GROMACS .gro file of C-alpha atoms in nm:
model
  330
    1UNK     CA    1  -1.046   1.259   1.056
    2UNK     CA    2  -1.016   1.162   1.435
    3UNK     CA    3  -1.310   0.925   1.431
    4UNK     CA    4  -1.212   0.789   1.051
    5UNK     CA    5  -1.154   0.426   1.011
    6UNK     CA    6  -0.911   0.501   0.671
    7UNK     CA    7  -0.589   0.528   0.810
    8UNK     CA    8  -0.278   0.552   0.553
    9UNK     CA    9  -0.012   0.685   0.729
   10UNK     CA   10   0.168   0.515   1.048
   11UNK     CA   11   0.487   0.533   1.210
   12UNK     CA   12   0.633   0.179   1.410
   13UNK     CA   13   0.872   0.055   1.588
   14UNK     CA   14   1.024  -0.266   1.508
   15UNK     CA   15   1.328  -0.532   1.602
   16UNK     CA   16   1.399  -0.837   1.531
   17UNK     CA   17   1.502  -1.120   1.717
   18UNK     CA   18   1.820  -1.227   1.799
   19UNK     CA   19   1.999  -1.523   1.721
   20UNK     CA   20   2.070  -1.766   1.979
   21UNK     CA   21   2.419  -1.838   2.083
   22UNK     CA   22   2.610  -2.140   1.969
   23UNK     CA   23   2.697  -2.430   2.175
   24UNK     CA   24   3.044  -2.507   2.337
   25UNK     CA   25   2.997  -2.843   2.449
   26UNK     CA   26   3.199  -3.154   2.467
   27UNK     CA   27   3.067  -3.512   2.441
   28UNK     CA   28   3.086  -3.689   2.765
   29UNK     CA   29   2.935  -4.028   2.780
   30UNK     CA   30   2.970  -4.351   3.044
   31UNK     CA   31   3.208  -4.562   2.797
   32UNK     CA   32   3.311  -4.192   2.551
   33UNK     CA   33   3.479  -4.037   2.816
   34UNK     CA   34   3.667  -3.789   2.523
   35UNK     CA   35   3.382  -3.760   2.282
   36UNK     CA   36   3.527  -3.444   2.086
   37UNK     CA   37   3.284  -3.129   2.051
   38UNK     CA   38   2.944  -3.170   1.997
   39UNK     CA   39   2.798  -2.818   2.043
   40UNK     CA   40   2.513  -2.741   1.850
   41UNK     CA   41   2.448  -2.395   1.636
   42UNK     CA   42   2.183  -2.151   1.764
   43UNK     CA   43   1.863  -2.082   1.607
   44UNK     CA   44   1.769  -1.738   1.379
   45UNK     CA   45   1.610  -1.467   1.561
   46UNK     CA   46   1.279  -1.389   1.374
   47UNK     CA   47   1.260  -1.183   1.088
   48UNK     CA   48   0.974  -0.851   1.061
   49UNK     CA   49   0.808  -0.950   0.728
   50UNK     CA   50   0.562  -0.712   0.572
   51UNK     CA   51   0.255  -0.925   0.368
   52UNK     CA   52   0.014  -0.769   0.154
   53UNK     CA   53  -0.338  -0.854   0.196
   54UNK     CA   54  -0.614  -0.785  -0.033
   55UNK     CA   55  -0.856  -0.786   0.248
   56UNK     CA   56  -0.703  -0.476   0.403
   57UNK     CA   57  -0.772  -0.158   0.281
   58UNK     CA   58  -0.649   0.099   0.583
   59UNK     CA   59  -0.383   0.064   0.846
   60UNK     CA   60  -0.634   0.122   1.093
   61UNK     CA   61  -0.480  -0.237   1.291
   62UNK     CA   62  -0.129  -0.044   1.331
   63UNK     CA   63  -0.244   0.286   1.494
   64UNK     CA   64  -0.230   0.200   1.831
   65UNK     CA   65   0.054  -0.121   1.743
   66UNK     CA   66   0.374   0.148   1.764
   67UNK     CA   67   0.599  -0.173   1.864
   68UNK     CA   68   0.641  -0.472   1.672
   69UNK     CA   69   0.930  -0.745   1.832
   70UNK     CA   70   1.027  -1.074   1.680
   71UNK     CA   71   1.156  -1.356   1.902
   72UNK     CA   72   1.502  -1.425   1.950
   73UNK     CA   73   1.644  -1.712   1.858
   74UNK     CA   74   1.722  -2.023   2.082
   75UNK     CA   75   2.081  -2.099   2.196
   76UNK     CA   76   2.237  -2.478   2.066
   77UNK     CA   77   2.311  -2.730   2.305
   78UNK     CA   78   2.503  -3.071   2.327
   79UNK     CA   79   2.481  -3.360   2.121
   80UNK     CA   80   2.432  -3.164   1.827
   81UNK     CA   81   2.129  -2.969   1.895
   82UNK     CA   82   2.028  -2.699   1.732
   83UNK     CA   83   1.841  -2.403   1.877
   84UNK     CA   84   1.533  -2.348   1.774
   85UNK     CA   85   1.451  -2.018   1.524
   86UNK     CA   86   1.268  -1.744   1.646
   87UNK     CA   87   0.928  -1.648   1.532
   88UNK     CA   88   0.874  -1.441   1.235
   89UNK     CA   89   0.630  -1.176   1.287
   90UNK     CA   90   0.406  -1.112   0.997
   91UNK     CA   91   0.221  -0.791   0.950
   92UNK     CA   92  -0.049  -0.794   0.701
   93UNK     CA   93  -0.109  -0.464   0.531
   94UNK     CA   94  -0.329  -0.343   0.240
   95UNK     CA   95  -0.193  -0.368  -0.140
   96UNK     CA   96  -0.039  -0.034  -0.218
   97UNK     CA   97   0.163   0.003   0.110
   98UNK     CA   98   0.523   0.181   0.128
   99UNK     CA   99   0.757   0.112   0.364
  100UNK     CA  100   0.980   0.369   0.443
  101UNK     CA  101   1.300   0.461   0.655
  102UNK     CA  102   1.160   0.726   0.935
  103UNK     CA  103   1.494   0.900   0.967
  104UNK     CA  104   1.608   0.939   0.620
  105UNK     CA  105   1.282   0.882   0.393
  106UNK     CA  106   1.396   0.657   0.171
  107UNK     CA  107   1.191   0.385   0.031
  108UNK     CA  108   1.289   0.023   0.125
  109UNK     CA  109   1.006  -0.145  -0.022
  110UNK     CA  110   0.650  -0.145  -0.203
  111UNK     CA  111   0.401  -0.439  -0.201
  112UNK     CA  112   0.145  -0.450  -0.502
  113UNK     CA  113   0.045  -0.801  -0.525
  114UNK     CA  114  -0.191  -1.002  -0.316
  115UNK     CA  115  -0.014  -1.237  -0.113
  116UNK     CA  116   0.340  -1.065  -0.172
  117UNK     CA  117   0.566  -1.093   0.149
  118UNK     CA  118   0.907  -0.891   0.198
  119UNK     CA  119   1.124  -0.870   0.499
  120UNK     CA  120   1.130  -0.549   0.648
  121UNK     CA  121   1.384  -0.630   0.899
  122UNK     CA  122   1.594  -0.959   0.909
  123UNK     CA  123   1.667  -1.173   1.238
  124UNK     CA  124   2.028  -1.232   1.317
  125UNK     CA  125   2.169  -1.489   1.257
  126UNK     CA  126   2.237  -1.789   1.506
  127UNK     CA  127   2.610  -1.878   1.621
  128UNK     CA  128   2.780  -2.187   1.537
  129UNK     CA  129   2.840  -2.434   1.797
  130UNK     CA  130   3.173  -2.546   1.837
  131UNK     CA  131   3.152  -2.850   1.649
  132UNK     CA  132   3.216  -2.626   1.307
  133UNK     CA  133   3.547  -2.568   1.439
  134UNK     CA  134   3.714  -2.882   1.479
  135UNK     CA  135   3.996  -2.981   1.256
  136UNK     CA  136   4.323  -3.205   1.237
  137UNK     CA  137   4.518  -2.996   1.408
  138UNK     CA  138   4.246  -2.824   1.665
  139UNK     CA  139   4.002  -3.175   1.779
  140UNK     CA  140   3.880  -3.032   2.087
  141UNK     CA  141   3.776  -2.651   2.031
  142UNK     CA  142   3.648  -2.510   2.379
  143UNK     CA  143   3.476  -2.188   2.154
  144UNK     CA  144   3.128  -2.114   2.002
  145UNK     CA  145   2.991  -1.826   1.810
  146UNK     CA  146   2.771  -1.597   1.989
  147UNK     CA  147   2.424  -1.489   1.817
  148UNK     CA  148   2.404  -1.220   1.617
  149UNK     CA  149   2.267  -0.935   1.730
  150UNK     CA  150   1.862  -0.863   1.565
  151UNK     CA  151   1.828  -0.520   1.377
  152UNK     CA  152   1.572  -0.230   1.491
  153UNK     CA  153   1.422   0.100   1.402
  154UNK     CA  154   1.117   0.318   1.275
  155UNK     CA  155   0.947   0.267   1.005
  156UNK     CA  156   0.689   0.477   0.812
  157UNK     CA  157   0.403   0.270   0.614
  158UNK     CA  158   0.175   0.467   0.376
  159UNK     CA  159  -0.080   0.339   0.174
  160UNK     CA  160  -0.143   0.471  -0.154
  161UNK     CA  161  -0.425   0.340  -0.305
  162UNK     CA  162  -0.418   0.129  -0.571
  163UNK     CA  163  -0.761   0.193  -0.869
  164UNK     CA  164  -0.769   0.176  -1.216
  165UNK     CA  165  -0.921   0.490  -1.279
  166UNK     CA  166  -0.845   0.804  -1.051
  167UNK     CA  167  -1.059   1.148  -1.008
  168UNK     CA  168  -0.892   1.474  -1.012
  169UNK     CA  169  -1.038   1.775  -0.962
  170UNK     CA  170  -1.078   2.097  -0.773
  171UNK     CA  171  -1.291   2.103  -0.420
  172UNK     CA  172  -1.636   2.078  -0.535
  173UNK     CA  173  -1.641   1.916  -0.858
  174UNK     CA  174  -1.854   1.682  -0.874
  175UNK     CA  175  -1.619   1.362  -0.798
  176UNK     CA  176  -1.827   1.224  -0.544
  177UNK     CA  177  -2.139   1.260  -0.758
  178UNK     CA  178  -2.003   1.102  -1.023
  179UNK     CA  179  -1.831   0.806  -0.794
  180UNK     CA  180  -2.204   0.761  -0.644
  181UNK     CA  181  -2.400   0.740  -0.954
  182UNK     CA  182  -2.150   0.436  -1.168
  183UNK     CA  183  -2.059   0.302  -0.893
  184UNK     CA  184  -2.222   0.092  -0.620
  185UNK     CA  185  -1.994   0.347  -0.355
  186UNK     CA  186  -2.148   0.602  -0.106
  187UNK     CA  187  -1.944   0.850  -0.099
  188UNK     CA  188  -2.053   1.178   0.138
  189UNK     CA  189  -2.214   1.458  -0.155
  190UNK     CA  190  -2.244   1.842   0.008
  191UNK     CA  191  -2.226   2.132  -0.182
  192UNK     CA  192  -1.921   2.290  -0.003
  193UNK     CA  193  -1.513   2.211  -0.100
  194UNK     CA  194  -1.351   1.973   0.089
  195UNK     CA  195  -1.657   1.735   0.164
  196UNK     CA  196  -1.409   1.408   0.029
  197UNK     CA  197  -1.163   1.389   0.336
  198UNK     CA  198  -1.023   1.042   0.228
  199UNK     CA  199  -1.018   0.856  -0.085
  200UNK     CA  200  -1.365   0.639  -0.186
  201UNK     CA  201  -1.339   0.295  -0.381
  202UNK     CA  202  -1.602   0.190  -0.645
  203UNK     CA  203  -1.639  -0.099  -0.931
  204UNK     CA  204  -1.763   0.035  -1.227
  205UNK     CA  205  -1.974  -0.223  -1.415
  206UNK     CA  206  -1.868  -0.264  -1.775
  207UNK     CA  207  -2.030  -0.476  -2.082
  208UNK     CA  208  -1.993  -0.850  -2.035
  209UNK     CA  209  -1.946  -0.866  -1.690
  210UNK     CA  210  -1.631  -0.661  -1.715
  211UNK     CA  211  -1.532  -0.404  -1.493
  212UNK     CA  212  -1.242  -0.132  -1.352
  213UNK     CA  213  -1.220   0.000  -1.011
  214UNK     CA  214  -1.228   0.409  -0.929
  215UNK     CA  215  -1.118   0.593  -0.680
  216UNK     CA  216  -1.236   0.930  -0.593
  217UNK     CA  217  -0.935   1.128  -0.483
  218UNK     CA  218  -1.003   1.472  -0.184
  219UNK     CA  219  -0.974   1.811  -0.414
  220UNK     CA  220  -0.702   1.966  -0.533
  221UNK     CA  221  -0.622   2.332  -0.512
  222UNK     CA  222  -0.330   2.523  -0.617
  223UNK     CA  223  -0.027   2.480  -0.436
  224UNK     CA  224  -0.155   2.146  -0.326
  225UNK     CA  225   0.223   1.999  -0.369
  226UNK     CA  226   0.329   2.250  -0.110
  227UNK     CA  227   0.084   2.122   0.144
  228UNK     CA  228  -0.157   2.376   0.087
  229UNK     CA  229  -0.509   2.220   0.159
  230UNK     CA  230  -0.497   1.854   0.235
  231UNK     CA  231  -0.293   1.818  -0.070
  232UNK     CA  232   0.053   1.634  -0.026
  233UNK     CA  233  -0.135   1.403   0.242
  234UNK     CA  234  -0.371   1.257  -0.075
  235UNK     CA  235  -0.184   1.348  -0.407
  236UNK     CA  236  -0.002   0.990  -0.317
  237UNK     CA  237  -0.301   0.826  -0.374
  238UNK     CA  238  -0.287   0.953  -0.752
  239UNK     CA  239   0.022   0.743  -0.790
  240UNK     CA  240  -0.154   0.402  -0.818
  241UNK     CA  241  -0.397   0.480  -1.057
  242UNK     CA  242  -0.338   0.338  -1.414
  243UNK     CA  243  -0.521   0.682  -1.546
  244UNK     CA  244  -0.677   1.004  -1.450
  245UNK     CA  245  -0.976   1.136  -1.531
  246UNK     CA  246  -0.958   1.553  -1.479
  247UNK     CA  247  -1.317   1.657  -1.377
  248UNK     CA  248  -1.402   2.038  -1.398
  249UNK     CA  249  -1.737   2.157  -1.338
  250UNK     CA  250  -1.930   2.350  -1.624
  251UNK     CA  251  -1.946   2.671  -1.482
  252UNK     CA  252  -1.579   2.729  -1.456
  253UNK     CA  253  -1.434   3.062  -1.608
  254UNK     CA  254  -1.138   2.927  -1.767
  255UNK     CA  255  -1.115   2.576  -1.868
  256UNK     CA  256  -0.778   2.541  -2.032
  257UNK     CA  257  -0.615   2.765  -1.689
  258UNK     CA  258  -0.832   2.533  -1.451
  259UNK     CA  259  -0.700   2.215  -1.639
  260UNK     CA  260  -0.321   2.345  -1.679
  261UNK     CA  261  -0.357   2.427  -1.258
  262UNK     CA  262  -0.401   2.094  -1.196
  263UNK     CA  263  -0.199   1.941  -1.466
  264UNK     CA  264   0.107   2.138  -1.301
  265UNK     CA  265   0.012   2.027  -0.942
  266UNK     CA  266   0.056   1.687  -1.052
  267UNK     CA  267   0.422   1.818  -1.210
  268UNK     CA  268   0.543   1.951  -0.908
  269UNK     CA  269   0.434   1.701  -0.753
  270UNK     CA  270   0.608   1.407  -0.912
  271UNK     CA  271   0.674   1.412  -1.270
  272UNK     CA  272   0.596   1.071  -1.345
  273UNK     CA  273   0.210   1.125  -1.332
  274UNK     CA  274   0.229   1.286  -1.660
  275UNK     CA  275   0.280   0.984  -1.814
  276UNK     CA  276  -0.008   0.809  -1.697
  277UNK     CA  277  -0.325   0.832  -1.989
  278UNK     CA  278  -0.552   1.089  -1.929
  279UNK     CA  279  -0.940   1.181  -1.962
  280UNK     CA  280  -1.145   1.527  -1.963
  281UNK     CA  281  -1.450   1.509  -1.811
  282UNK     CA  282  -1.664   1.832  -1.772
  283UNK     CA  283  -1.898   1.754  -1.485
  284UNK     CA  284  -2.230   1.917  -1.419
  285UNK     CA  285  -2.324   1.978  -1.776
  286UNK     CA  286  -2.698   1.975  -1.728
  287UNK     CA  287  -2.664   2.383  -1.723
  288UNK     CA  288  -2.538   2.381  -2.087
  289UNK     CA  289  -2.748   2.434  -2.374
  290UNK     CA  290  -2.622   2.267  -2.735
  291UNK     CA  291  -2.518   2.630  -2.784
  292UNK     CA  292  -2.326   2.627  -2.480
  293UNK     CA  293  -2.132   2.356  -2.524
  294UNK     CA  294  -2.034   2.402  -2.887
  295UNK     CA  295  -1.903   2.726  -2.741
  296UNK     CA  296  -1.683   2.553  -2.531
  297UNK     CA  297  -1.560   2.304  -2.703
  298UNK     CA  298  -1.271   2.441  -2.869
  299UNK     CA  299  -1.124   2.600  -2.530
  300UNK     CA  300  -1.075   2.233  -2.427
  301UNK     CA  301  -0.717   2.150  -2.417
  302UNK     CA  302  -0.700   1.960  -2.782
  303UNK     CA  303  -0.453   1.708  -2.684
  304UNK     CA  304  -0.686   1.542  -2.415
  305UNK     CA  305  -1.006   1.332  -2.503
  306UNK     CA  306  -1.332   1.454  -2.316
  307UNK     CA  307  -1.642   1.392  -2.250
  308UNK     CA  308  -1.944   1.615  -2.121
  309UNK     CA  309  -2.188   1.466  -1.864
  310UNK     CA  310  -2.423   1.538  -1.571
  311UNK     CA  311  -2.388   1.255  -1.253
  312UNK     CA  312  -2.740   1.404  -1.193
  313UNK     CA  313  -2.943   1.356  -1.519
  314UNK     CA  314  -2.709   1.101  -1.619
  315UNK     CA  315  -2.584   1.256  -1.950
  316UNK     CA  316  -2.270   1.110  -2.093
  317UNK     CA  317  -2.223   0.860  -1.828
  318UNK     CA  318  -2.202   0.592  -2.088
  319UNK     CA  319  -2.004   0.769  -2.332
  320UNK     CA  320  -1.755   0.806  -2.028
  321UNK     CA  321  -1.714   0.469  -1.934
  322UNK     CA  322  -1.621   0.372  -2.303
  323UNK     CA  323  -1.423   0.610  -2.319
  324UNK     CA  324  -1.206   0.522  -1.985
  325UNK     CA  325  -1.197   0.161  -2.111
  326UNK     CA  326  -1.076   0.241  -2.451
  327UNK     CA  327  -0.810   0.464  -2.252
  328UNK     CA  328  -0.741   0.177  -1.990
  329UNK     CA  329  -0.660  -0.062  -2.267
  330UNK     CA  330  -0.504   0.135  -2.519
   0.00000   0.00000   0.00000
């Protein structure tokens, strides 16, 4: 992964500006010689705002960017001026991007929609000049508001990617395959586990110019949700996916156990997956005979609908497709 250009995970620094102090000024003019206060408020320091942009994908542009500073805010001045505001600092990131608290872990925001802007951390605000504090009794204040002091710490962005159709599946399944032949994607195929080390896009081409995005997700093994493998680093990605399609190779022993493994990955994982619609594919069906496959058949797990195909000969693909749109817009 050291020479990978898909980075999801970053840790920054960030402050924002402070505001500028306010003014303590009194007028003094040729022919005013007792012109009353006329100090002038200081400006907002800027604000840390996080934007999503659909033309990010990876936070790639933050890995070496560990400190992100707004400007502070400009003090007032006489005759009623105002300071000016610092400058916001906008970082663009892809759609699908967490921002979390560093220290405690807790989630302080999510950005989904292109364009979408949220403000991680907000600039303090400016003092008032001591013009606000004139009254009846008190025509001359000689006191202004200092700024307030900008806010700071580190934050942890992770991207979870955001597809309409997500692949899950042990090491070795035939994801890749299967990403490669619907999908304009190319995705590295070797027949050893582990060849996915991040997750692959594709746009899968549908009737009438239609069409849902895939993602093919790294392998799952058991006890992914501990860590084991290169689980909890990609079983975020799973998140953002409006369903999953399970893909377990033909030759597997046990089909119900191999489904049920990664069903309860998921579970341990976070819960809420299980409520996302879900799709059986059994991959690398071009070593089953009729025979075969009526034989397996009823040790599918009956409350999921499947589909047998081959990336290869390309057996089923089309069945699959309508099958993942029916379940897409159900």
């Amino acid at each position: 992964m050291a020479d990978s250009n898909f980075i999801d995970y970053v840790k920054i620094y960030c402050r924002s500006g402070n505001g500028g102090a306010g003014s303590m000024h009194l007028r003094r003019e040729k022919y005013v010689p007792k012109g009353g206060p006329d100090g002038g408020d200081g400006g907002r320091g800027g604000h840390i705002i996080l934007r999503a942009n659909p033309q990010f994908w990876t936070l790639i542009h933050l890995k070496y960017r560990k400190h992100i500073m707004a400007e502070h805010g400009a003090s007032g001045s006489g005759q009623l001026c105002n300071g000016k505001n610092g400058e916001d600092v906008v970082i663009d990131v892809p759609l699908g991007t967490v921002a979390k608290d560093a220290e405690t872990g807790e989630v302080i925001m999510e950005l989904v929609e292109a364009g979408e802007e949220k403000i991680l951390l907000k600039g303090g605000r400016g003092g008032l000049g001591n013009n606000n504090f004139k009254t009846a009794t008190n025509q001359t204040p000689r006191y202004a508001q200092p700024g307030e002091p900008g806010s700071e710490g580190w934050f942890i962005l992770e991207l979870k990617v955001l597809a309409d159709v997500g692949l899950v599946g042990f090491p070795n399944a035939g994801k890749s395959t299967l990403l490669a032949s619907i999908t304009a994607a190319k995705p590295k195929i070797a027949n050893y586990a582990f060849t996915t080390l991040e997750p692959n896009l594709g746009i899968v081409s549908y009737y009438d110019d239609q069409s849902f995005v895939m993602a093919d997700i790294p392998g799952i093994i058991e006890g992914a949700h501990e860590g084991k493998g290169i689980g909890l680093r990609f079983l975020r990605h799973i998140e953002r996916n409006s369903i999953l399609l399970f893909m377990i190779p033909a030759d597997t022993d046990d089909f119900a156990a191999a489904y049920e493994i990664l069903l309860n990955e998921l579970r341990m994982y976070n819960p809420e997956l299980l409520v996302k619609g879900r799709v059986l594919a059994v991959s690398k069906s071009d070593m089953l005979d009729d025979e075969m496959i009526a034989s397996i058949e009823p040790t599918l797990p009956k409350d999921l609908p499947h589909v047998f195909i081959s990336s290869v000969e390309g057996r089923g693909l089309k069945e699959l497709k309508d099958l993942l749109w029916k379940t897409l817009h159900a």
